[in-house]
PDB file of C-alpha atoms in Angstrom:
ATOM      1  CA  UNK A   4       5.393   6.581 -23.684  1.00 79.00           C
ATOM      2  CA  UNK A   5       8.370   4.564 -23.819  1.00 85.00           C
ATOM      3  CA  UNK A   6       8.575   3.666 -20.318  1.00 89.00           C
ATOM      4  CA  UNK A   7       4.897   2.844 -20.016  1.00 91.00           C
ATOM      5  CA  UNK A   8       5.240   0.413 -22.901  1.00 91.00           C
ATOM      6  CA  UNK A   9       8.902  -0.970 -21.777  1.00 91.00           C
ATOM      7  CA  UNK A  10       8.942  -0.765 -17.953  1.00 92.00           C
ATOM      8  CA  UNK A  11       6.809  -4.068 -17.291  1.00 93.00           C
ATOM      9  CA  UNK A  12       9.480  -5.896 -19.223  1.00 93.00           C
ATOM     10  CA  UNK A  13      12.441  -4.081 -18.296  1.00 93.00           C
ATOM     11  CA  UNK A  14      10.791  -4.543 -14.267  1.00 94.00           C
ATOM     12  CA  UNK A  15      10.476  -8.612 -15.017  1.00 93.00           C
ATOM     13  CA  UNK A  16      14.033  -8.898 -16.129  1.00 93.00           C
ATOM     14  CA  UNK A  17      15.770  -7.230 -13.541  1.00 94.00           C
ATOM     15  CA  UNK A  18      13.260  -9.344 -10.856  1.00 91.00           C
ATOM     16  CA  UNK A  19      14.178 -12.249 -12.219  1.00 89.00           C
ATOM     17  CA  UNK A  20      18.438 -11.407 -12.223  1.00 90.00           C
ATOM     18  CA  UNK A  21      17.941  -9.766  -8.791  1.00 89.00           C
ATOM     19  CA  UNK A  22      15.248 -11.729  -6.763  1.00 87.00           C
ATOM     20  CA  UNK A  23      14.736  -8.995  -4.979  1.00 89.00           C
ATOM     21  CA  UNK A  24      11.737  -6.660  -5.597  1.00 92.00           C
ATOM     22  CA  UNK A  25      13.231  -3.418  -4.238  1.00 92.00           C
ATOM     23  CA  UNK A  26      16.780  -3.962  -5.864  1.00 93.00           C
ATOM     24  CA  UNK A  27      14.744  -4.413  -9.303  1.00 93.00           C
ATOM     25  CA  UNK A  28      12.755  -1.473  -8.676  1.00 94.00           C
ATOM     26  CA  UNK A  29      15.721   1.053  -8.130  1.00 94.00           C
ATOM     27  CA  UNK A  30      17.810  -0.508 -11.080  1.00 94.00           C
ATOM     28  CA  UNK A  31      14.576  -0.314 -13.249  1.00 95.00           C
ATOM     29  CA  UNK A  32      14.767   3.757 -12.513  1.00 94.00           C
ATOM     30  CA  UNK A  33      18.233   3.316 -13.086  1.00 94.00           C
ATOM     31  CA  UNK A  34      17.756   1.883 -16.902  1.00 94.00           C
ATOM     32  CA  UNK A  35      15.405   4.302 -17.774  1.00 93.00           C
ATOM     33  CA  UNK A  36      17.676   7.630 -16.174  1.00 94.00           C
ATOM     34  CA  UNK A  37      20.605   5.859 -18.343  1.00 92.00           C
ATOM     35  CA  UNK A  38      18.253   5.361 -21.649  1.00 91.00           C
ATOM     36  CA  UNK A  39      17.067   8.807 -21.411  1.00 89.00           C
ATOM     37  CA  UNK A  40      20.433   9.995 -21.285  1.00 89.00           C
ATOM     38  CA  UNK A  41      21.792   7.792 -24.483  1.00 87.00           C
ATOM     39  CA  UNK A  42      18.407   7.689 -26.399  1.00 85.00           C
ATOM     40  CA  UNK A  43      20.947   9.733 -29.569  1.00 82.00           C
ATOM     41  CA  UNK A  44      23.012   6.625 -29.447  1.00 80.00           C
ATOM     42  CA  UNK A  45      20.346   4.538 -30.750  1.00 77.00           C
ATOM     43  CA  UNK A  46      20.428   3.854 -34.044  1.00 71.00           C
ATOM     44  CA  UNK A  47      17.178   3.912 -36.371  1.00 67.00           C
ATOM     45  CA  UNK A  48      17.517   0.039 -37.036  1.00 60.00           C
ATOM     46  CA  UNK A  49      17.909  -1.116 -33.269  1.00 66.00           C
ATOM     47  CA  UNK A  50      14.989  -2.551 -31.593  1.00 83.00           C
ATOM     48  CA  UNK A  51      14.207  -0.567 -28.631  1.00 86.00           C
ATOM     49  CA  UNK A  52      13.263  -3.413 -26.207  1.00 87.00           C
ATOM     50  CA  UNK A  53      16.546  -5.041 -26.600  1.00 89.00           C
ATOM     51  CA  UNK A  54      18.725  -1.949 -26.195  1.00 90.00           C
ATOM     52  CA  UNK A  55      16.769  -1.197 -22.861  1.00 92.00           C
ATOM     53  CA  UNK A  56      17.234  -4.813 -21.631  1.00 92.00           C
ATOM     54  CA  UNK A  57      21.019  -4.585 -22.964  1.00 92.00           C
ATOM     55  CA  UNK A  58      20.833  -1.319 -20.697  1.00 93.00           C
ATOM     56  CA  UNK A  59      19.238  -3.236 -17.480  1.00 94.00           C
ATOM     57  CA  UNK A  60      21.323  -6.207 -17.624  1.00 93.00           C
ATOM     58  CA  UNK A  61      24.498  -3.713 -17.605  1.00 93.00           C
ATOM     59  CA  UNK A  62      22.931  -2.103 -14.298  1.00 95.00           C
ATOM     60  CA  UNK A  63      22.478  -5.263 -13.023  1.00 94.00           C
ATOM     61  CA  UNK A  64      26.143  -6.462 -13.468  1.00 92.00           C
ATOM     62  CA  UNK A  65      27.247  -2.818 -11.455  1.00 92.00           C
ATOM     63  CA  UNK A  66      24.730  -3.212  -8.890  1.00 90.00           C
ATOM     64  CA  UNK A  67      26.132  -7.112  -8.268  1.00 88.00           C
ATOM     65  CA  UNK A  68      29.631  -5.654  -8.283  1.00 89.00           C
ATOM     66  CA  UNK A  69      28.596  -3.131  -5.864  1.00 88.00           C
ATOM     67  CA  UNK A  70      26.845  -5.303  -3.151  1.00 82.00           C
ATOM     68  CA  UNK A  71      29.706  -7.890  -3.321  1.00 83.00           C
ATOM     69  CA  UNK A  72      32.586  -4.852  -2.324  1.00 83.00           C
ATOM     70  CA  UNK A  73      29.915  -3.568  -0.249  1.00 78.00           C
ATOM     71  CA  UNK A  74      28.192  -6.205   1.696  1.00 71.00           C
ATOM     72  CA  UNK A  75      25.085  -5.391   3.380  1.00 65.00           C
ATOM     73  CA  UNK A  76      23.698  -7.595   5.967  1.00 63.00           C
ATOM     74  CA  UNK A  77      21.207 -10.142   4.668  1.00 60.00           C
ATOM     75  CA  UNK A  78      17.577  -9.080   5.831  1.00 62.00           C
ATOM     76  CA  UNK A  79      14.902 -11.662   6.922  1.00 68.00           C
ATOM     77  CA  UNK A  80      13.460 -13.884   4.357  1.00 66.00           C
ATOM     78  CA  UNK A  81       9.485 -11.975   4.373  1.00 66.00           C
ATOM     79  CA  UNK A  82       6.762 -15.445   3.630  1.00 64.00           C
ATOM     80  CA  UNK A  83       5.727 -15.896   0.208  1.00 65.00           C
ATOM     81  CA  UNK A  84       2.316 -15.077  -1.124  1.00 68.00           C
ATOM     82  CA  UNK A  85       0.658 -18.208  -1.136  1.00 53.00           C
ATOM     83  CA  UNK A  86      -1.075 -19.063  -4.026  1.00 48.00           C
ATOM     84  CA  UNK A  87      -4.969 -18.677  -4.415  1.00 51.00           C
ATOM     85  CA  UNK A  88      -5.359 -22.355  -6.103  1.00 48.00           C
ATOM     86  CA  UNK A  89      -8.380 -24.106  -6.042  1.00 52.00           C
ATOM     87  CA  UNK A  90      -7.097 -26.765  -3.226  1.00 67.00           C
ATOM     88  CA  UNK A  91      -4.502 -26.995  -1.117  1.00 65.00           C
ATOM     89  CA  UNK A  92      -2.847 -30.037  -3.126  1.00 66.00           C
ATOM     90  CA  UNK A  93      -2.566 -27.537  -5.842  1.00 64.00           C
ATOM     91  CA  UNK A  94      -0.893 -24.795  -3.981  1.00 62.00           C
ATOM     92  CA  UNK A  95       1.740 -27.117  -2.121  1.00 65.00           C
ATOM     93  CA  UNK A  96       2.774 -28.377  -5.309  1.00 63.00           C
ATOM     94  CA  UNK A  97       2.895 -25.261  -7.381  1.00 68.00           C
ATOM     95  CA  UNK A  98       5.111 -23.389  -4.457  1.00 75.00           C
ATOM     96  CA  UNK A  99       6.999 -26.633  -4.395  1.00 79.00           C
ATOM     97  CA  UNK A 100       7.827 -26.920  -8.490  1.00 77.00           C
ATOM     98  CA  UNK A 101       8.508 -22.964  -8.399  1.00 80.00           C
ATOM     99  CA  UNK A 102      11.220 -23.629  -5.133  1.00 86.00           C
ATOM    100  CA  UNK A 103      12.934 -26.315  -7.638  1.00 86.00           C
ATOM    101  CA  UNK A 104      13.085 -23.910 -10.548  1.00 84.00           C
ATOM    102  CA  UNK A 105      14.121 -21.205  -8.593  1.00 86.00           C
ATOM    103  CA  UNK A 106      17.106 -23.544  -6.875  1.00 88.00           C
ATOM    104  CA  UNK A 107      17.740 -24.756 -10.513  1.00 89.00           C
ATOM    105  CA  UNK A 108      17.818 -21.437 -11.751  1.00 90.00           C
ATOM    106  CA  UNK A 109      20.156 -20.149  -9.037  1.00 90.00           C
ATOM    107  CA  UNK A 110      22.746 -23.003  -9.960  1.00 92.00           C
ATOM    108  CA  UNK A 111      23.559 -21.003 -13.647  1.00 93.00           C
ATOM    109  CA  UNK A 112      25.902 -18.406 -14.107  1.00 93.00           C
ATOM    110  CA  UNK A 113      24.337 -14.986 -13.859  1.00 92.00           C
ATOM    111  CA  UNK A 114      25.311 -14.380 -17.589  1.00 93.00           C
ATOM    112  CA  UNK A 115      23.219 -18.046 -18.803  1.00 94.00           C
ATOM    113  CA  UNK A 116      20.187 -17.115 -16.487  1.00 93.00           C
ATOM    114  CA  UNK A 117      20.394 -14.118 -18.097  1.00 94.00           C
ATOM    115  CA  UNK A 118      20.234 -14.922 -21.681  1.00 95.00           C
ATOM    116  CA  UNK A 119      17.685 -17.749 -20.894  1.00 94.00           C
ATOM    117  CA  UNK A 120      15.440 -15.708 -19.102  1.00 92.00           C
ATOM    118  CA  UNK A 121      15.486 -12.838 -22.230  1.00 94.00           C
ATOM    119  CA  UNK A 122      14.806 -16.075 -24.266  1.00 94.00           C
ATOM    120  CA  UNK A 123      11.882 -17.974 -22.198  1.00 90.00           C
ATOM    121  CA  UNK A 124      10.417 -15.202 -19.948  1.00 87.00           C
ATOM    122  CA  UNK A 125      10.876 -11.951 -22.312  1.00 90.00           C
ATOM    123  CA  UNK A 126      10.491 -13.768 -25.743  1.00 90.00           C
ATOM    124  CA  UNK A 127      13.360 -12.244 -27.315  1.00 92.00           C
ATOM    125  CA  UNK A 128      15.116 -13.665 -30.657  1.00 93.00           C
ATOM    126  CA  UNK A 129      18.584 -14.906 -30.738  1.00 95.00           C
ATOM    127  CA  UNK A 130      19.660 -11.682 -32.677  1.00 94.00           C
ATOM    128  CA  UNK A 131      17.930  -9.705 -30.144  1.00 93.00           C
ATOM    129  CA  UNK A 132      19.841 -11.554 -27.188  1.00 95.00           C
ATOM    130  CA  UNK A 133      22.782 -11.118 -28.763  1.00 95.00           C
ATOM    131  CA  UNK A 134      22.368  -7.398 -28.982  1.00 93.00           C
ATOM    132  CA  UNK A 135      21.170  -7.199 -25.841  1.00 92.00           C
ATOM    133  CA  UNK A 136      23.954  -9.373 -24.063  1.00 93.00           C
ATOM    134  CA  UNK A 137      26.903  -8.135 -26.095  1.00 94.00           C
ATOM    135  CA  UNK A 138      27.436 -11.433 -27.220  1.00 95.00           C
ATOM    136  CA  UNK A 139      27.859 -13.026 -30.963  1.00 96.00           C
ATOM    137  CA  UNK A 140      24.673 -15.002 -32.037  1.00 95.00           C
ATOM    138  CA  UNK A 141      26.774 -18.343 -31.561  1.00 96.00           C
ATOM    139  CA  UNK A 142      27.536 -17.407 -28.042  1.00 97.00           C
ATOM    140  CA  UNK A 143      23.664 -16.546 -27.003  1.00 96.00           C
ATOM    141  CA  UNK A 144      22.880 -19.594 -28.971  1.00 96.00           C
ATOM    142  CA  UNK A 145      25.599 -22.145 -26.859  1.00 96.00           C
ATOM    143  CA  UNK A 146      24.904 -20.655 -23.653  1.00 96.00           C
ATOM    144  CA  UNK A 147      20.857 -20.705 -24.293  1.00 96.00           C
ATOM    145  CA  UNK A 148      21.895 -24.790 -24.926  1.00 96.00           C
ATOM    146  CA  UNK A 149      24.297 -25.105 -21.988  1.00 96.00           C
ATOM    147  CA  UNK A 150      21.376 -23.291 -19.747  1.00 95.00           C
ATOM    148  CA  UNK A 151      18.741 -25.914 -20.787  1.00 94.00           C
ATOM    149  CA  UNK A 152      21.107 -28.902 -20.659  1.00 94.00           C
ATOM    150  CA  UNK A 153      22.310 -27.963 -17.078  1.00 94.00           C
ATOM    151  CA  UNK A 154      18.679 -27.254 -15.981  1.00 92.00           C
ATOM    152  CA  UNK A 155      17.189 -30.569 -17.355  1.00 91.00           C
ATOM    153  CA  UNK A 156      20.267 -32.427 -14.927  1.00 90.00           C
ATOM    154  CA  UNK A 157      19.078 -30.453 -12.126  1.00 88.00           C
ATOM    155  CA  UNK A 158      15.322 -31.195 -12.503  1.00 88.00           C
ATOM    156  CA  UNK A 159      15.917 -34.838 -13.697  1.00 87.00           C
ATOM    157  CA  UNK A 160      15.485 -35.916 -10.533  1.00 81.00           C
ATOM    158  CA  UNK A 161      12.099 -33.711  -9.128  1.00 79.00           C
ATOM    159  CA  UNK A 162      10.699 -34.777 -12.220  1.00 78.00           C
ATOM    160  CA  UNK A 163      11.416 -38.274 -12.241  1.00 79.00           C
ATOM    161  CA  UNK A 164       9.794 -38.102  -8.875  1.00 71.00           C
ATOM    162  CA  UNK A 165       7.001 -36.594  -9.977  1.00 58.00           C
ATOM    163  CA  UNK A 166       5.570 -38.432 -12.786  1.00 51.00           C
TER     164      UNK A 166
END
């Protein structure tokens, strides 16, 4: 029950730290094995969703550590989906605003993507970030402020362009 309810979320984080569908996949498992193992530690006034994420983003922080003592050779970029828009205009400029975020994105540290993505993509509160990161609610509330100001500087331009 838990991981039917928590997986999709859990899943989305860890795609959007990892970029890489298979890596999220394994380290998804990986959360759940781990919360399975601790579920006594939880105490009765924790929120369950940011425990698990506070769980996943830990994985994800081994898994990085891992791959960068243990380099494996970079595979070859597989084509996008493309997008089933209406027209063509639409498509082009949808893959081309997500390429921009995703470049954008890229340029934070691993720790601000992560907090803003918990924030934006997952809908968690500050308190819940904080929990989830490790982090006092000042911290998830500067770096949440440093991730937006950095991002608006590296869109400023795209957008300028495209207005």
């Amino acid at each position: 029950m838990i991981f039917e309810r928590h997986a999709p979320a859990v899943r989305r984080f860890l795609g959007d730290l990892f970029r890489d569908a298979p890596a999220a996949d394994e380290a998804t498992q990986e959360t759940f094995v781990r919360a399975h193992a601790k579920i006594r530690s939880l105490e009765e006034g924790d929120r369950l969703s940011s425990w698990l994420l506070g769980i996943a983003r830990r994985v994800f922080l081994e898994q990085l550590r891992k791959r960068r003592r243990d380099p494996e050779p970079l595979p070859e970029e597989e084509p996008r989906e493309v997008d089933t828009a209406p027209t063509p205009e639409a498509a082009l400029l949808s893959g081309e605003a997500d390429r921009v975020l995703d470049s954008a994105l890229v340029t934070l540290s691993q720790e601000r993507r992560a907090a803003l993505l918990l924030r934006i993509d997952h809908g968690l509160g500050y308190g819940e970030i904080a929990e989830a990161m490790g982090w006092t609610l000042q911290k998830v509330k500067n770096e949440i402020h440093r991730a937006r100001l950095h991002l608006r500087g590296e869109l400023a331009t795209y957008l300028a362009g495209v207005r």
